[in-house]
Amino acid sequence: MPAQDPLTIGGRTFTSRLMLGTGKFCDFGVMREALEASGTQIVTVAIRRVELSAPGHAGLLDALDLDRYQLLPNTAGCRTAEEAVRVARLARAATGVNWVKLEVIPDARWLLPDPVGTLRAAETLVGDGFTVLPYVQPDAVLARALERAGCATVMPLASPIGSGRGLRTGELLRTVLDGATVPIVVDAGLGVPSDAAQALEGGADAVLVNTAIAEAHDPVGMAHAFALGVQAGRAAFLAGRMAEREGASPSSPVVGVPRLPDPEAVDVG
Amino acid sequence: MPAQDPLTIGGRTFTSRLMLGTGKFCDFGVMREALEASGTQIVTVAIRRVELSAPGHAGLLDALDLDRYQLLPNTAGCRTAEEAVRVARLARAATGVNWVKLEVIPDARWLLPDPVGTLRAAETLVGDGFTVLPYVQPDAVLARALERAGCATVMPLASPIGSGRGLRTGELLRTVLDGATVPIVVDAGLGVPSDAAQALEGGADAVLVNTAIAEAHDPVGMAHAFALGVQAGRAAFLAGRMAEREGASPSSPVVGVPRLPDPEAVDVG
Amino acid sequence: MPAQDPLTIGGRTFTSRLMLGTGKFCDFGVMREALEASGTQIVTVAIRRVELSAPGHAGLLDALDLDRYQLLPNTAGCRTAEEAVRVARLARAATGVNWVKLEVIPDARWLLPDPVGTLRAAETLVGDGFTVLPYVQPDAVLARALERAGCATVMPLASPIGSGRGLRTGELLRTVLDGATVPIVVDAGLGVPSDAAQALEGGADAVLVNTAIAEAHDPVGMAHAFALGVQAGRAAFLAGRMAEREGASPSSPVVGVPRLPDPEAVDVG
Amino acid sequence: MPAQDPLTIGGRTFTSRLMLGTGKFCDFGVMREALEASGTQIVTVAIRRVELSAPGHAGLLDALDLDRYQLLPNTAGCRTAEEAVRVARLARAATGVNWVKLEVIPDARWLLPDPVGTLRAAETLVGDGFTVLPYVQPDAVLARALERAGCATVMPLASPIGSGRGLRTGELLRTVLDGATVPIVVDAGLGVPSDAAQALEGGADAVLVNTAIAEAHDPVGMAHAFALGVQAGRAAFLAGRMAEREGASPSSPVVGVPRLPDPEAVDVG
């Protein structure tokens, strides 16, 4: 199925619909195995955390096989449009990659993005030639504005970053999906594969997961589980779900089937 | 993973945790393809519907490759314990299979099972040497009684049969799972693969699906999607999910990371 | 409104649809004030807890003004039908009240009732002339059997006793409500007044609350809040709710309204 | 309770926490009765709909007793900040009221507000001396920006306008409530009083309802039901809810209570 159902972002085509974050793994070995088990093709890295300039630092970027993955630098930790633009440019200069997951997060408690600052930074970065994937609240009007600004995707949150509370914004997500002209990637808050499947079943194009994999008891096993969940959700979306019914509907209709002989003959203890 | 994580019911071992119903497929060809795509190993058939005695009838049973699947005759359409016992015995006589999915359903509107009648019929059928898989409401006290009576599984409903409303009984399902000594198979009401994944993630051992596959726009594609969803849910259960948090937790901690240079140097449009 | 919309149970008529439990109050003074603030007319008491025979015991029953409230002795702590029947008879002998809230709870962990034992005890107690209000899981088939046995109400749980998790069994509750011939009283698990309102809006006839009031920071204030919530839910049920829509519908239609003059004239900062 | 628990908006104090819309009533008589039954003190009116300049028009404003209600003109139907500012000024000129419910809604399908345009218009209108109550998505960062801009409240939606789907944005609403410095008024999508109660229980300061009352079978009865629901929710918030438990907790502890005599003596049918 993947071969016939590619995901295209910024002119590149992917067969996996599961993006992974790298921020919470306890060690690089587990991280590499989890990336492998997930089948991901897009990996996001917080540039501030990479400490690009640290001398002799065997850092995160060295631990990633960049021939296999589309590197997606992100601007985590940036509180304003200005900071995010600066970090995006530093990231491009250091890595040669012009993709950026744009995060403008003034709110330290809930880690919620700033709609106005995100839109402003996105306009600037698109103008700079970046492929921009902005992290946003599930706001359909903002999503449309980001599309018009030239963003490559829109990435609405499922619940607060790192909370693992699952898809709690479904009511608004459906408004973001309705009429979207770029891929919608559900980002933040997914806790288990069924959350990811649910997002894809509803029409989301992909998901991004970090904490739910890194903090699982077995991160590699969970990475595989998310891979399956994403495939399940996409396959279901393509297959077209049944209509819900208010009431019951017999799986095995017995209308017209003659009743069997008299029950008296049967001995029930 | 399946090889190391078998499901054992009535002394038989299975690698698939997805059981399929056959009652709603529009034609036998699609049904066979869907069974194939689902990877199922256990297939339930309503004995009343099979019209066992119809002369020259190229029926449902003939359409099933019984070397590949564990046939699970069910007593759909039976309203009392007595009827269900009788149909189970007829089914065994006709098919040579001594497994039975026990349905005692007096309620034509919601197709809900009778707890008292189900327990009574289960006791009789276990005494008769049947491997009994009873369909029940998610009632933990009843589930324990059915286990004590010698049932091979307990099969609580997710929502009304054929409704596709998903796992709406999770609050009670967790009480059924807590302390279960036989496999718990969530049956009835699942609408999409994320519903199945959610059941497995929560600790259910397997699911049974019929309408959600048969009534999908593409039943074969949906059968495959459910196979993936079930695998995702089981893999996640084994991998051990992250703990939920009330609030946010940064994926990319920036504590201790020096702030970058002065933002004035950056030009944002 | 109450005067025109009475609740009738066992031939007695009530204007309040909020029953209260007494088991968790820290002192009798707070309990009495909370009962007053709730406007309740039916109060349940665990007979075992009352220590009827304790010499010189100024107990719970003395703290209740039994002229104001219908006393509803309950069989909390009984694990079998036999025990429950015995406690009900003791309660009647000691109090002169022939109402009983029937609890047959073999499960110490989740405090879930036994469907088979509850039905059996109910049949015995109805035969003994009791007005029987059985506590059950939200099982419509069992509910109908209890009605046929002559029970005065059926009392399905919202979530586990004392959990405060709210109405998590709505999917099954609607099947219990559909076709009920006695009042349905939602019992156990309600945490806040909106839970009670939701139950009444859906058609439940009354609710029983204990822990959510007794364990509130201000039990008397919360008793009043529940009284209002129950009235709100009942009033909404009688008023007939709007139909839900999938999408939006303008509150203030502007179709046909001429657009205002040219926006250029307006100065926006 | 209201006397000790006032709601203050724009320097005015209210005892009711239920605001009403006027857009969907079938006739002015029912509207007036519903306003009365609701106990509301703040009534919103779409200025475009009022047709202020229609000669000889006995319009909506004439039907309202403006001595009793704080009139809250709204900018429904405005797609841009510019339009909204213009309509707000027209409304003030025509009515003498300088309050405005600010709606900037470019999206005709879901009727979702524009975060950027709303913030811009709010800044302008505050500068003009208006008391501004902006309608927004439940975006905490935007809410804080609107507070800093001098808005009198923030009005996040529960679900799409007129949908009656209830409080589906609770996950984000709690982030809006956390740290709010002005009253938070939940607006749009509430369908039944339990929805309103739930919003207030969670800490919202008030709600605004229109369709759920106007489209009820009995609008006057439903207005009263919402009044009760809002009071219930506020009273519960002030009383402090119990903590939720994962499992059960007996209402009537029986620890230490001696078991009753031997059950053999009891005859159960």
PDB file of C-alpha atoms in Angstrom, chain A residues 141-236:
ATOM      1  CA  VAL A 141      -8.422  29.917  10.334  1.00  0.00           C
ATOM      2  CA  LEU A 142      -4.765  30.073  11.315  1.00  0.00           C
ATOM      3  CA  ALA A 143      -4.119  26.857   9.388  1.00  0.00           C
ATOM      4  CA  ARG A 144      -5.550  28.390   6.226  1.00  0.00           C
ATOM      5  CA  ALA A 145      -3.412  31.503   6.735  1.00  0.00           C
ATOM      6  CA  LEU A 146      -0.281  29.392   7.124  1.00  0.00           C
ATOM      7  CA  GLU A 147      -1.164  27.527   3.935  1.00  0.00           C
ATOM      8  CA  ARG A 148      -1.552  30.812   2.098  1.00  0.00           C
ATOM      9  CA  ALA A 149       1.801  31.900   3.498  1.00  0.00           C
ATOM     10  CA  GLY A 150       3.387  28.928   1.785  1.00  0.00           C
ATOM     11  CA  CYS A 151       3.908  26.483   4.649  1.00  0.00           C
ATOM     12  CA  ALA A 152       4.557  22.888   3.636  1.00  0.00           C
ATOM     13  CA  THR A 153       2.346  21.371   6.333  1.00  0.00           C
ATOM     14  CA  VAL A 154       0.327  22.430   9.336  1.00  0.00           C
ATOM     15  CA  MET A 155       1.008  20.601  12.611  1.00  0.00           C
ATOM     16  CA  PRO A 156      -1.826  20.931  15.123  1.00  0.00           C
ATOM     17  CA  LEU A 157      -1.490  19.523  18.622  1.00  0.00           C
ATOM     18  CA  ALA A 158      -3.491  16.580  20.004  1.00  0.00           C
ATOM     19  CA  SER A 159      -2.951  17.617  23.634  1.00  0.00           C
ATOM     20  CA  PRO A 160      -0.118  19.374  25.495  1.00  0.00           C
ATOM     21  CA  ILE A 161       3.424  18.381  24.490  1.00  0.00           C
ATOM     22  CA  GLY A 162       4.663  15.375  26.375  1.00  0.00           C
ATOM     23  CA  SER A 163       1.379  14.800  28.186  1.00  0.00           C
ATOM     24  CA  GLY A 164       0.432  11.538  26.476  1.00  0.00           C
ATOM     25  CA  ARG A 165      -3.222  12.471  26.900  1.00  0.00           C
ATOM     26  CA  GLY A 166      -4.116  11.518  23.342  1.00  0.00           C
ATOM     27  CA  LEU A 167      -6.324  13.108  20.719  1.00  0.00           C
ATOM     28  CA  ARG A 168      -8.349  15.491  22.851  1.00  0.00           C
ATOM     29  CA  THR A 169      -8.777  18.146  20.199  1.00  0.00           C
ATOM     30  CA  GLY A 170     -10.700  16.067  17.684  1.00  0.00           C
ATOM     31  CA  GLU A 171     -13.569  18.527  17.561  1.00  0.00           C
ATOM     32  CA  LEU A 172     -11.263  21.258  16.278  1.00  0.00           C
ATOM     33  CA  LEU A 173      -8.980  18.966  14.299  1.00  0.00           C
ATOM     34  CA  ARG A 174     -11.865  18.093  11.985  1.00  0.00           C
ATOM     35  CA  THR A 175     -12.232  21.788  11.142  1.00  0.00           C
ATOM     36  CA  VAL A 176      -8.517  21.986  10.362  1.00  0.00           C
ATOM     37  CA  LEU A 177      -8.754  18.933   8.099  1.00  0.00           C
ATOM     38  CA  ASP A 178     -11.814  20.206   6.267  1.00  0.00           C
ATOM     39  CA  GLY A 179     -10.517  21.972   3.203  1.00  0.00           C
ATOM     40  CA  ALA A 180      -6.816  21.659   3.992  1.00  0.00           C
ATOM     41  CA  THR A 181      -4.532  22.123   1.004  1.00  0.00           C
ATOM     42  CA  VAL A 182      -1.304  20.881   2.602  1.00  0.00           C
ATOM     43  CA  PRO A 183      -0.650  17.753   4.690  1.00  0.00           C
ATOM     44  CA  ILE A 184      -1.938  18.002   8.263  1.00  0.00           C
ATOM     45  CA  VAL A 185       0.449  16.393  10.744  1.00  0.00           C
ATOM     46  CA  VAL A 186      -0.882  15.821  14.247  1.00  0.00           C
ATOM     47  CA  ASP A 187       1.884  16.690  16.658  1.00  0.00           C
ATOM     48  CA  ALA A 188       2.180  16.581  20.449  1.00  0.00           C
ATOM     49  CA  GLY A 189       0.278  14.688  23.085  1.00  0.00           C
ATOM     50  CA  LEU A 190      -0.247  11.310  21.440  1.00  0.00           C
ATOM     51  CA  GLY A 191       0.202   8.608  24.070  1.00  0.00           C
ATOM     52  CA  VAL A 192      -0.537   5.257  22.426  1.00  0.00           C
ATOM     53  CA  PRO A 193      -0.820   3.904  18.891  1.00  0.00           C
ATOM     54  CA  SER A 194      -4.616   4.030  18.950  1.00  0.00           C
ATOM     55  CA  ASP A 195      -4.310   7.816  19.295  1.00  0.00           C
ATOM     56  CA  ALA A 196      -2.227   7.906  16.136  1.00  0.00           C
ATOM     57  CA  ALA A 197      -4.591   5.549  14.323  1.00  0.00           C
ATOM     58  CA  GLN A 198      -7.534   7.723  15.302  1.00  0.00           C
ATOM     59  CA  ALA A 199      -5.856  10.816  13.865  1.00  0.00           C
ATOM     60  CA  LEU A 200      -5.147   9.073  10.563  1.00  0.00           C
ATOM     61  CA  GLU A 201      -8.631   7.534  10.390  1.00  0.00           C
ATOM     62  CA  GLY A 202     -10.060  11.031  10.704  1.00  0.00           C
ATOM     63  CA  GLY A 203      -8.063  12.209   7.730  1.00  0.00           C
ATOM     64  CA  ALA A 204      -4.812  13.507   9.177  1.00  0.00           C
ATOM     65  CA  ASP A 205      -1.918  12.859   6.816  1.00  0.00           C
ATOM     66  CA  ALA A 206       0.738  11.977   9.374  1.00  0.00           C
ATOM     67  CA  VAL A 207       1.686  12.220  13.038  1.00  0.00           C
ATOM     68  CA  LEU A 208       4.776  13.167  14.995  1.00  0.00           C
ATOM     69  CA  VAL A 209       5.623  11.245  18.165  1.00  0.00           C
ATOM     70  CA  ASN A 210       8.395  11.626  20.697  1.00  0.00           C
ATOM     71  CA  THR A 211       7.616  11.207  24.391  1.00  0.00           C
ATOM     72  CA  ALA A 212       5.219   8.284  23.953  1.00  0.00           C
ATOM     73  CA  ILE A 213       8.024   6.268  22.402  1.00  0.00           C
ATOM     74  CA  ALA A 214      10.961   7.542  24.433  1.00  0.00           C
ATOM     75  CA  GLU A 215       9.190   7.098  27.763  1.00  0.00           C
ATOM     76  CA  ALA A 216       7.617   3.707  27.037  1.00  0.00           C
ATOM     77  CA  HIS A 217       8.921   0.844  29.126  1.00  0.00           C
ATOM     78  CA  ASP A 218      10.282  -0.613  25.879  1.00  0.00           C
ATOM     79  CA  PRO A 219      10.870   2.293  23.477  1.00  0.00           C
ATOM     80  CA  VAL A 220      11.834   0.076  20.567  1.00  0.00           C
ATOM     81  CA  GLY A 221       8.726  -2.069  20.930  1.00  0.00           C
ATOM     82  CA  MET A 222       6.587   1.041  21.193  1.00  0.00           C
ATOM     83  CA  ALA A 223       8.164   2.538  18.090  1.00  0.00           C
ATOM     84  CA  HIS A 224       7.115  -0.570  16.200  1.00  0.00           C
ATOM     85  CA  ALA A 225       3.637  -0.358  17.722  1.00  0.00           C
ATOM     86  CA  PHE A 226       3.240   3.232  16.537  1.00  0.00           C
ATOM     87  CA  ALA A 227       4.387   2.248  13.058  1.00  0.00           C
ATOM     88  CA  LEU A 228       1.597  -0.335  12.950  1.00  0.00           C
ATOM     89  CA  GLY A 229      -0.951   2.053  14.404  1.00  0.00           C
ATOM     90  CA  VAL A 230      -0.204   4.689  11.790  1.00  0.00           C
ATOM     91  CA  GLN A 231      -0.471   2.137   9.000  1.00  0.00           C
ATOM     92  CA  ALA A 232      -3.742   0.862  10.458  1.00  0.00           C
ATOM     93  CA  GLY A 233      -5.211   4.342  10.618  1.00  0.00           C
ATOM     94  CA  ARG A 234      -4.191   5.227   7.091  1.00  0.00           C
ATOM     95  CA  ALA A 235      -5.429   1.924   5.668  1.00  0.00           C
ATOM     96  CA  ALA A 236      -8.778   2.453   7.421  1.00  0.00           C
TER      97      ALA A 236
END
